[in-house]
Amino acid sequence: MANVDTKRLIMDAAQPMVQANGYNALSFRDVASAIGIKSASIHYHFPTKGDLGAALARRYTATGKAYLATLRDASADVPGLVASFIGIFRAALANDNRMCLIGIMAAEQADLPDPVRAEVAIFTDVCVGWLAEILSAGGAGDDPAVRRRAFAIFGAIQGAQLVARGRNDMRVFDQMIVTYRESGLIP
Amino acid sequence: MANVDTKRLIMDAAQPMVQANGYNALSFRDVASAIGIKSASIHYHFPTKGDLGAALARRYTATGKAYLATLRDASADVPGLVASFIGIFRAALANDNRMCLIGIMAAEQADLPDPVRAEVAIFTDVCVGWLAEILSAGGAGDDPAVRRRAFAIFGAIQGAQLVARGRNDMRVFDQMIVTYRESGLIP
DNA sequence: ACCTGAACACCGTTCAAGT
DNA sequence: ACCTGAACACCGTTCAAGT
């Protein structure tokens, strides 16, 4: 069990660091000292930095997917569901101006090992798929027009997070979301 | 003059590297070897990495600002002008899946030295200001509602670039822009 | 099974030394 | 004025060695 616990300790320490500073800036030595082990020990649990990055992205996607499922099962109100979706990204900003783990990784795309890049793509698929399902209001969500709209909403939210973070100002995020809604992009 | 030329050589080599891999991943040794000098020599022209990053952002903003001015002077067609604006970001993606220099730096916000962060904010101001001016169609562009809309358009474009880059697929970018336009967010 | 110290080639930075 | 080699403390990674 010590194995599993240490693995989790490493991931729990590393995730907020990536959301704050990015994958490139993540330091094994920083993670190790945060939980009281040596950096060489991390390699026992995650052979390479890419393995750790992929594990973080995978867990992040799994957690998000499960949360989105509970949201969808708890309500059929489309604007409310989309607002809850946006709330996930807002919460990251509220947490010390952090970004969605996947959003910041997407910006570092060219630096990512292939397995991490693959996890980033899966997260986008999960989000866009969920939004498309919501927007089709009970339908399968595979209508190309609905999928295109889901993609646009997802991108606009990511952009709002990126720009607001650059300003370190959540009001920028909130105002952009309001404007998206007024324009009709977001229901 | 050798000084000025070397400065420009350094910046010309470094800029596409940052647009491809980010500020964090920029290596003085890579830049130096690309132009046939030693990494220590770069410090003569740019004492720190932050100085180089700030110079890159400043030049990028100045070039963009001048280009936007010529666009505005050459046409009064609002949808066409906005399309030209979007074309700047599309061109970055078309250039080996690169990002807007400022967009990728915004994602690395927490890792940036203060002077670089300041330049990133200025770029956003220039873009949003230009869009607001265009949208107000001859007015001063200081109507808060117009500014909010300009901000939302800018963020949505940045998000489209971020997501499309994560997919390494320009069609994703183009489709998102079309959807923004259909929704009425973009004129 | 899990951790570590020491070594490796990288990084930005500094600085005395070259021309 | 401009460049460089060598050193410094960092980085991810490897591996023999410890428990």
CSV table of C-alpha atoms (C1' of nucleotides) in Angstrom, one decimal:
chain,number,residue,atom,x,y,z
A,1,MET,CA,0.0,0.0,0.0
A,2,ALA,CA,2.9,2.3,0.6
A,3,ASN,CA,3.5,2.2,-3.1
A,4,VAL,CA,0.0,3.3,-4.0
A,5,ASP,CA,0.0,6.0,-1.3
A,6,THR,CA,3.4,7.4,-2.5
A,7,LYS,CA,2.1,7.4,-6.0
A,8,ARG,CA,-0.9,9.4,-5.0
A,9,LEU,CA,1.2,11.8,-2.8
A,10,ILE,CA,3.4,12.5,-5.8
A,11,MET,CA,0.4,13.1,-8.1
A,12,ASP,CA,-1.3,15.3,-5.5
A,13,ALA,CA,1.8,17.4,-5.1
A,14,ALA,CA,2.6,17.6,-8.8
A,15,GLN,CA,-0.9,18.5,-10.2
A,16,PRO,CA,-1.3,22.0,-8.7
A,17,MET,CA,2.3,22.7,-9.7
A,18,VAL,CA,1.5,21.9,-13.3
A,19,GLN,CA,-1.8,23.9,-13.2
A,20,ALA,CA,0.2,26.8,-11.8
A,21,ASN,CA,3.4,26.7,-13.9
A,22,GLY,CA,3.0,24.2,-16.7
A,23,TYR,CA,4.4,20.8,-17.5
A,24,ASN,CA,7.8,22.2,-18.6
A,25,ALA,CA,8.3,23.9,-15.3
A,26,LEU,CA,7.4,20.9,-13.2
A,27,SER,CA,10.5,19.8,-11.2
A,28,PHE,CA,11.0,16.3,-9.9
A,29,ARG,CA,13.2,17.8,-7.1
A,30,ASP,CA,10.4,20.2,-6.1
A,31,VAL,CA,7.8,17.5,-6.0
A,32,ALA,CA,10.1,15.2,-4.0
A,33,SER,CA,11.0,17.8,-1.4
A,34,ALA,CA,7.3,18.7,-1.1
A,35,ILE,CA,6.5,15.2,0.1
A,36,GLY,CA,9.8,14.4,1.9
A,37,ILE,CA,11.5,12.0,-0.5
A,38,LYS,CA,14.4,12.3,-3.0
A,39,SER,CA,13.9,13.1,-6.7
A,40,ALA,CA,15.4,9.8,-7.7
A,41,SER,CA,12.6,8.0,-5.8
A,42,ILE,CA,9.9,9.5,-8.1
A,43,HIS,CA,11.4,7.5,-11.0
A,44,TYR,CA,10.6,4.3,-9.1
A,45,HIS,CA,6.9,5.2,-9.3
A,46,PHE,CA,7.0,7.2,-12.6
A,47,PRO,CA,10.0,6.1,-14.7
A,48,THR,CA,9.9,9.4,-16.7
A,49,LYS,CA,8.4,12.8,-16.4
A,50,GLY,CA,6.2,11.8,-19.3
A,51,ASP,CA,4.8,8.9,-17.3
A,52,LEU,CA,3.9,11.3,-14.5
A,53,GLY,CA,2.4,13.9,-16.9
A,54,ALA,CA,0.3,11.2,-18.6
A,55,ALA,CA,-0.9,9.8,-15.2
A,56,LEU,CA,-1.9,13.3,-14.1
A,57,ALA,CA,-3.8,14.0,-17.3
A,58,ARG,CA,-5.5,10.6,-17.2
A,59,ARG,CA,-6.7,11.1,-13.6
A,60,TYR,CA,-7.8,14.6,-14.3
A,61,THR,CA,-9.9,13.4,-17.3
A,62,ALA,CA,-11.4,10.5,-15.3
A,63,THR,CA,-12.3,12.8,-12.4
A,64,GLY,CA,-13.8,15.4,-14.7
A,65,LYS,CA,-15.7,12.8,-16.7
A,66,ALA,CA,-17.3,11.3,-13.6
A,67,TYR,CA,-18.3,14.8,-12.4
A,68,LEU,CA,-19.8,15.7,-15.7
A,69,ALA,CA,-21.8,12.4,-15.6
A,70,THR,CA,-23.3,13.3,-12.2
A,71,LEU,CA,-24.1,16.8,-13.5
A,72,ARG,CA,-25.9,15.4,-16.5
A,73,ASP,CA,-27.9,12.9,-14.4
A,74,ALA,CA,-28.9,15.5,-11.9
A,75,SER,CA,-30.4,18.0,-14.3
A,76,ALA,CA,-31.9,18.5,-17.8
A,77,ASP,CA,-31.6,22.3,-17.8
A,78,VAL,CA,-29.2,23.0,-20.7
A,79,PRO,CA,-28.1,26.6,-19.7
A,80,GLY,CA,-27.6,25.4,-16.2
A,81,LEU,CA,-25.5,22.4,-17.2
A,82,VAL,CA,-23.3,24.6,-19.4
A,83,ALA,CA,-22.9,27.0,-16.6
A,84,SER,CA,-21.8,24.2,-14.3
A,85,PHE,CA,-19.3,23.1,-17.0
A,86,ILE,CA,-17.9,26.6,-17.1
A,87,GLY,CA,-17.8,26.6,-13.3
A,88,ILE,CA,-15.1,23.9,-13.5
A,89,PHE,CA,-12.8,26.2,-15.4
A,90,ARG,CA,-13.7,29.2,-13.3
A,91,ALA,CA,-12.8,27.2,-10.2
A,92,ALA,CA,-9.3,26.6,-11.5
A,93,LEU,CA,-8.8,30.4,-11.9
A,94,ALA,CA,-10.2,31.0,-8.4
A,95,ASN,CA,-7.6,28.5,-7.1
A,96,ASP,CA,-4.6,30.9,-7.2
A,97,ASN,CA,-5.0,31.8,-10.9
A,98,ARG,CA,-4.4,28.2,-12.0
A,99,MET,CA,-5.4,26.8,-15.4
A,100,CYS,CA,-7.2,23.7,-16.3
A,101,LEU,CA,-4.5,21.0,-16.3
A,102,ILE,CA,-5.3,20.2,-19.9
A,103,GLY,CA,-5.5,23.8,-21.1
A,104,ILE,CA,-2.0,24.6,-20.0
A,105,MET,CA,-0.7,21.3,-21.4
A,106,ALA,CA,-2.3,22.1,-24.7
A,107,ALA,CA,-0.3,25.3,-24.9
A,108,GLU,CA,2.9,23.2,-24.3
A,109,GLN,CA,1.8,20.7,-26.9
A,110,ALA,CA,5.1,20.7,-28.8
A,111,ASP,CA,7.1,19.9,-25.7
A,112,LEU,CA,4.9,17.0,-24.5
A,113,PRO,CA,5.9,13.3,-24.8
A,114,ASP,CA,3.5,11.5,-27.1
A,115,PRO,CA,1.6,9.7,-24.3
A,116,VAL,CA,0.8,13.0,-22.6
A,117,ARG,CA,-0.3,14.6,-25.9
A,118,ALA,CA,-2.7,11.6,-26.4
A,119,GLU,CA,-4.2,12.2,-22.9
A,120,VAL,CA,-4.7,15.9,-23.8
A,121,ALA,CA,-6.6,15.0,-26.9
A,122,ILE,CA,-8.8,12.5,-24.9
A,123,PHE,CA,-9.8,15.2,-22.5
A,124,THR,CA,-10.9,17.5,-25.3
A,125,ASP,CA,-13.0,14.6,-26.7
A,126,VAL,CA,-14.6,14.0,-23.4
A,127,CYS,CA,-15.5,17.7,-22.9
A,128,VAL,CA,-16.7,18.2,-26.5
A,129,GLY,CA,-18.7,14.9,-26.4
A,130,TRP,CA,-20.4,15.9,-23.2
A,131,LEU,CA,-21.3,19.4,-24.4
A,132,ALA,CA,-22.6,17.9,-27.7
A,133,GLU,CA,-24.8,15.5,-25.7
A,134,ILE,CA,-26.1,18.3,-23.6
A,135,LEU,CA,-26.8,20.6,-26.5
A,136,SER,CA,-28.6,17.9,-28.4
A,137,ALA,CA,-31.0,17.7,-25.4
A,138,GLY,CA,-31.4,13.9,-25.1
A,139,GLY,CA,-30.1,13.1,-28.6
A,140,ALA,CA,-27.0,11.2,-29.3
A,141,GLY,CA,-24.9,14.3,-29.8
A,142,ASP,CA,-23.4,13.1,-33.0
A,143,ASP,CA,-25.0,15.7,-35.3
A,144,PRO,CA,-22.1,17.5,-36.9
A,145,ALA,CA,-23.6,20.9,-36.4
A,146,VAL,CA,-24.0,20.3,-32.7
A,147,ARG,CA,-20.5,18.9,-32.4
A,148,ARG,CA,-19.1,22.0,-34.2
A,149,ARG,CA,-21.0,24.2,-31.7
A,150,ALA,CA,-19.7,22.1,-28.8
A,151,PHE,CA,-16.2,22.5,-30.1
A,152,ALA,CA,-16.6,26.3,-30.4
A,153,ILE,CA,-18.0,26.6,-26.9
A,154,PHE,CA,-15.1,24.6,-25.5
A,155,GLY,CA,-12.5,26.6,-27.3
A,156,ALA,CA,-14.1,29.9,-26.3
A,157,ILE,CA,-14.1,28.8,-22.6
A,158,GLN,CA,-10.4,27.8,-22.9
A,159,GLY,CA,-9.6,31.1,-24.5
A,160,ALA,CA,-11.4,33.1,-21.8
A,161,GLN,CA,-9.4,31.2,-19.2
A,162,LEU,CA,-6.2,31.8,-21.0
A,163,VAL,CA,-6.7,35.6,-21.4
A,164,ALA,CA,-8.2,36.1,-17.9
A,165,ARG,CA,-5.2,34.2,-16.4
A,166,GLY,CA,-2.9,36.5,-18.3
A,167,ARG,CA,-4.6,39.4,-16.6
A,168,ASN,CA,-4.8,37.6,-13.3
A,169,ASP,CA,-8.4,38.9,-13.1
A,170,MET,CA,-11.4,36.6,-12.8
A,171,ARG,CA,-13.8,39.4,-13.7
A,172,VAL,CA,-12.3,39.3,-17.2
A,173,PHE,CA,-13.3,35.6,-17.3
A,174,ASP,CA,-16.8,36.3,-16.0
A,175,GLN,CA,-17.4,39.2,-18.4
A,176,MET,CA,-16.2,37.1,-21.4
A,177,ILE,CA,-18.6,34.3,-20.5
A,178,VAL,CA,-21.5,36.8,-20.2
A,179,THR,CA,-20.6,38.2,-23.6
A,180,TYR,CA,-20.5,34.7,-25.1
A,181,ARG,CA,-23.9,34.1,-23.7
A,182,GLU,CA,-25.3,37.4,-25.0
A,183,SER,CA,-24.0,36.7,-28.5
A,184,GLY,CA,-25.8,33.4,-28.5
A,185,LEU,CA,-22.7,31.2,-28.7
A,186,ILE,CA,-23.4,29.8,-25.2
A,187,PRO,CA,-27.0,28.8,-24.3
B,1,MET,CA,26.5,47.6,-36.3
B,2,ALA,CA,27.6,44.1,-35.7
B,3,ASN,CA,25.9,44.5,-32.3
B,4,VAL,CA,22.6,45.4,-33.9
B,5,ASP,CA,22.9,42.6,-36.4
B,6,THR,CA,23.7,40.0,-33.8
B,7,LYS,CA,20.8,41.2,-31.7
B,8,ARG,CA,18.5,40.7,-34.6
B,9,LEU,CA,19.9,37.4,-35.5
B,10,ILE,CA,19.3,36.2,-31.9
B,11,MET,CA,15.8,37.4,-31.9
B,12,ASP,CA,15.0,36.0,-35.4
B,13,ALA,CA,16.3,32.6,-34.3
B,14,ALA,CA,14.6,32.7,-30.9
B,15,GLN,CA,11.1,33.9,-31.9
B,16,PRO,CA,10.0,30.8,-33.9
B,17,MET,CA,11.4,28.6,-31.2
B,18,VAL,CA,9.2,30.3,-28.6
B,19,GLN,CA,6.2,30.2,-30.9
B,20,ALA,CA,6.8,26.4,-31.3
B,21,ASN,CA,7.8,25.3,-27.8
B,22,GLY,CA,7.2,28.2,-25.4
B,23,TYR,CA,9.3,30.5,-23.4
B,24,ASN,CA,10.2,27.9,-20.8
B,25,ALA,CA,11.6,25.5,-23.4
B,26,LEU,CA,13.7,28.2,-25.1
B,27,SER,CA,17.4,27.3,-24.8
B,28,PHE,CA,20.2,29.9,-25.0
B,29,ARG,CA,22.4,27.1,-26.2
B,30,ASP,CA,20.0,26.2,-29.0
B,31,VAL,CA,19.7,29.8,-30.1
B,32,ALA,CA,23.4,30.3,-30.0
B,33,SER,CA,24.2,27.2,-32.1
B,34,ALA,CA,21.6,28.2,-34.6
B,35,ILE,CA,23.4,31.4,-35.4
B,36,GLY,CA,27.0,30.1,-34.8
B,37,ILE,CA,27.9,31.8,-31.5
B,38,LYS,CA,28.3,30.5,-28.0
B,39,SER,CA,25.5,30.7,-25.4
B,40,ALA,CA,27.5,33.0,-23.2
B,41,SER,CA,27.6,35.5,-26.0
B,42,ILE,CA,23.9,35.9,-25.9
B,43,HIS,CA,24.1,37.4,-22.4
B,44,TYR,CA,26.2,40.2,-23.9
B,45,HIS,CA,23.2,41.3,-25.9
B,46,PHE,CA,20.4,40.1,-23.6
B,47,PRO,CA,21.7,39.9,-20.0
B,48,THR,CA,19.0,37.5,-18.9
B,49,LYS,CA,16.4,35.2,-20.6
B,50,GLY,CA,13.8,37.6,-19.4
B,51,ASP,CA,15.4,40.5,-21.4
B,52,LEU,CA,15.3,38.4,-24.5
B,53,GLY,CA,11.7,37.3,-23.9
B,54,ALA,CA,10.6,40.9,-23.3
B,55,ALA,CA,12.4,42.1,-26.4
B,56,LEU,CA,10.7,39.4,-28.4
B,57,ALA,CA,7.2,40.3,-27.1
B,58,ARG,CA,7.9,44.0,-27.6
B,59,ARG,CA,8.9,43.6,-31.2
B,60,TYR,CA,6.0,41.2,-31.8
B,61,THR,CA,3.6,43.8,-30.5
B,62,ALA,CA,5.1,46.6,-32.4
B,63,THR,CA,5.0,44.7,-35.7
B,64,GLY,CA,1.5,43.6,-35.1
B,65,LYS,CA,0.3,47.1,-34.1
B,66,ALA,CA,1.8,48.6,-37.3
B,67,TYR,CA,0.2,45.9,-39.4
B,68,LEU,CA,-3.2,46.4,-37.8
B,69,ALA,CA,-2.9,50.2,-38.5
B,70,THR,CA,-2.4,49.5,-42.2
B,71,LEU,CA,-5.4,47.2,-42.2
B,72,ARG,CA,-7.6,49.8,-40.6
B,73,ASP,CA,-6.4,52.5,-43.0
B,74,ALA,CA,-7.0,50.3,-46.0
B,75,SER,CA,-10.6,49.3,-45.4
B,76,ALA,CA,-13.7,50.2,-43.5
B,77,ASP,CA,-15.4,46.8,-43.9
B,78,VAL,CA,-15.8,45.5,-40.4
B,79,PRO,CA,-16.3,41.8,-41.1
B,80,GLY,CA,-13.4,41.9,-43.5
B,81,LEU,CA,-11.1,43.7,-41.0
B,82,VAL,CA,-12.0,41.1,-38.3
B,83,ALA,CA,-11.3,38.3,-40.8
B,84,SER,CA,-7.9,39.9,-41.5
B,85,PHE,CA,-7.3,40.0,-37.7
B,86,ILE,CA,-8.1,36.3,-37.4
B,87,GLY,CA,-5.8,35.7,-40.4
B,88,ILE,CA,-2.8,36.7,-38.2
B,89,PHE,CA,-3.5,33.9,-35.8
B,90,ARG,CA,-4.4,31.5,-38.5
B,91,ALA,CA,-1.0,32.2,-40.1
B,92,ALA,CA,0.8,31.2,-37.0
B,93,LEU,CA,-0.9,27.8,-37.0
B,94,ALA,CA,-0.2,27.4,-40.7
B,95,ASN,CA,3.5,28.0,-39.9
B,96,ASP,CA,4.3,24.5,-38.5
B,97,ASN,CA,1.5,24.6,-35.9
B,98,ARG,CA,3.0,27.5,-34.1
B,99,MET,CA,1.1,29.8,-31.7
B,100,CYS,CA,0.8,33.5,-31.4
B,101,LEU,CA,3.9,34.4,-29.4
B,102,ILE,CA,1.8,36.2,-26.8
B,103,GLY,CA,-0.8,33.4,-26.6
B,104,ILE,CA,1.8,30.8,-25.7
B,105,MET,CA,3.5,33.2,-23.3
B,106,ALA,CA,0.1,33.9,-21.6
B,107,ALA,CA,-0.2,30.2,-20.9
B,108,GLU,CA,3.2,30.3,-19.2
B,109,GLN,CA,2.2,33.5,-17.3
B,110,ALA,CA,3.3,32.2,-13.9
B,111,ASP,CA,6.8,31.4,-15.1
B,112,LEU,CA,7.4,34.7,-16.8
B,113,PRO,CA,9.7,37.4,-15.4
B,114,ASP,CA,7.7,40.6,-14.6
B,115,PRO,CA,8.9,42.6,-17.7
B,116,VAL,CA,7.8,39.8,-20.0
B,117,ARG,CA,4.5,39.6,-18.3
B,118,ALA,CA,4.0,43.3,-18.8
B,119,GLU,CA,4.6,43.0,-22.5
B,120,VAL,CA,2.1,40.2,-22.7
B,121,ALA,CA,-0.5,42.5,-21.2
B,122,ILE,CA,0.3,45.3,-23.6
B,123,PHE,CA,-0.2,43.0,-26.6
B,124,THR,CA,-3.7,42.1,-25.3
B,125,ASP,CA,-4.5,45.8,-24.9
B,126,VAL,CA,-3.4,46.6,-28.4
B,127,CYS,CA,-5.4,43.8,-29.9
B,128,VAL,CA,-8.6,44.5,-27.8
B,129,GLY,CA,-8.2,48.3,-28.4
B,130,TRP,CA,-7.9,47.8,-32.2
B,131,LEU,CA,-10.9,45.4,-32.3
B,132,ALA,CA,-13.0,47.8,-30.2
B,133,GLU,CA,-12.1,50.7,-32.5
B,134,ILE,CA,-13.1,48.6,-35.5
B,135,LEU,CA,-16.4,47.4,-33.9
B,136,SER,CA,-17.4,50.9,-33.0
B,137,ALA,CA,-17.1,51.8,-36.7
B,138,GLY,CA,-15.3,55.1,-36.6
B,139,GLY,CA,-16.2,55.8,-32.9
B,140,ALA,CA,-13.5,56.0,-30.2
B,141,GLY,CA,-14.0,52.4,-29.2
B,142,ASP,CA,-14.3,53.3,-25.5
B,143,ASP,CA,-17.9,52.2,-25.1
B,144,PRO,CA,-17.7,49.5,-22.3
B,145,ALA,CA,-20.1,47.2,-24.2
B,146,VAL,CA,-18.0,47.4,-27.3
B,147,ARG,CA,-14.8,46.8,-25.3
B,148,ARG,CA,-16.4,43.8,-23.6
B,149,ARG,CA,-17.3,42.4,-27.0
B,150,ALA,CA,-13.8,43.0,-28.3
B,151,PHE,CA,-12.4,41.2,-25.3
B,152,ALA,CA,-14.7,38.2,-25.9
B,153,ILE,CA,-13.7,38.0,-29.6
B,154,PHE,CA,-10.0,38.1,-28.8
B,155,GLY,CA,-10.4,35.4,-26.1
B,156,ALA,CA,-12.4,33.2,-28.4
B,157,ILE,CA,-9.8,33.5,-31.2
B,158,GLN,CA,-7.0,32.6,-28.7
B,159,GLY,CA,-9.0,29.6,-27.5
B,160,ALA,CA,-9.6,28.4,-31.0
B,161,GLN,CA,-5.9,28.6,-31.7
B,162,LEU,CA,-5.1,26.8,-28.4
B,163,VAL,CA,-7.5,24.0,-29.1
B,164,ALA,CA,-6.7,23.6,-32.8
B,165,ARG,CA,-3.0,23.5,-32.0
B,166,GLY,CA,-3.6,20.8,-29.5
B,167,ARG,CA,-5.2,18.9,-32.3
B,168,ASN,CA,-2.6,19.9,-34.8
B,169,ASP,CA,-5.5,20.5,-37.2
B,170,MET,CA,-6.2,23.9,-38.8
B,171,ARG,CA,-9.6,22.8,-39.9
B,172,VAL,CA,-10.6,22.8,-36.2
B,173,PHE,CA,-9.5,26.4,-36.1
B,174,ASP,CA,-11.4,27.3,-39.2
B,175,GLN,CA,-14.6,25.5,-38.1
B,176,MET,CA,-14.5,27.2,-34.8
B,177,ILE,CA,-14.3,30.6,-36.4
B,178,VAL,CA,-17.2,29.8,-38.7
B,179,THR,CA,-19.2,28.8,-35.7
B,180,TYR,CA,-18.3,32.0,-33.8
B,181,ARG,CA,-19.5,33.9,-36.8
B,182,GLU,CA,-22.7,31.9,-37.1
B,183,SER,CA,-23.5,32.5,-33.5
B,184,GLY,CA,-23.1,36.3,-33.9
B,185,LEU,CA,-20.1,36.6,-31.6
B,186,ILE,CA,-17.9,37.6,-34.6
B,187,PRO,CA,-19.2,40.1,-37.2
C,1,DA,C1',9.4,-3.4,-2.5
C,2,DC,C1',11.0,1.0,-2.0
C,3,DC,C1',14.5,4.5,-1.4
C,4,DT,C1',19.0,6.9,-2.1
C,5,DG,C1',23.8,9.1,-3.5
C,6,DA,C1',26.4,9.8,-7.1
C,7,DA,C1',27.1,10.5,-11.8
C,8,DC,C1',25.7,12.1,-16.5
C,9,DA,C1',24.4,15.6,-20.0
C,10,DC,C1',21.4,19.3,-20.0
C,11,DC,C1',19.9,24.4,-18.4
C,12,DG,C1',20.6,29.9,-17.3
C,13,DT,C1',24.0,32.7,-15.4
C,14,DT,C1',28.5,34.8,-14.1
C,15,DC,C1',33.1,36.3,-14.9
C,16,DA,C1',37.8,36.5,-15.9
C,17,DA,C1',40.1,36.3,-20.1
C,18,DG,C1',40.7,36.9,-24.7
C,19,DT,C1',40.5,39.7,-29.5
D,1,DA,C1',32.9,46.3,-28.6
D,2,DC,C1',32.2,41.6,-28.8
D,3,DC,C1',33.0,36.9,-27.9
D,4,DT,C1',34.5,32.7,-25.2
D,5,DG,C1',35.8,28.7,-21.7
D,6,DA,C1',35.1,27.4,-17.4
D,7,DA,C1',32.6,27.3,-13.4
D,8,DC,C1',28.2,27.4,-10.7
D,9,DA,C1',23.7,25.5,-9.2
D,10,DC,C1',19.9,23.9,-11.5
D,11,DC,C1',17.3,20.0,-14.5
D,12,DG,C1',15.6,14.7,-15.8
D,13,DT,C1',17.6,10.4,-15.9
D,14,DT,C1',20.3,6.2,-14.8
D,15,DC,C1',22.2,2.8,-11.8
D,16,DA,C1',24.6,0.5,-8.4
D,17,DA,C1',23.9,0.3,-3.7
D,18,DG,C1',21.4,0.2,0.4
D,19,DT,C1',17.1,-1.3,3.6
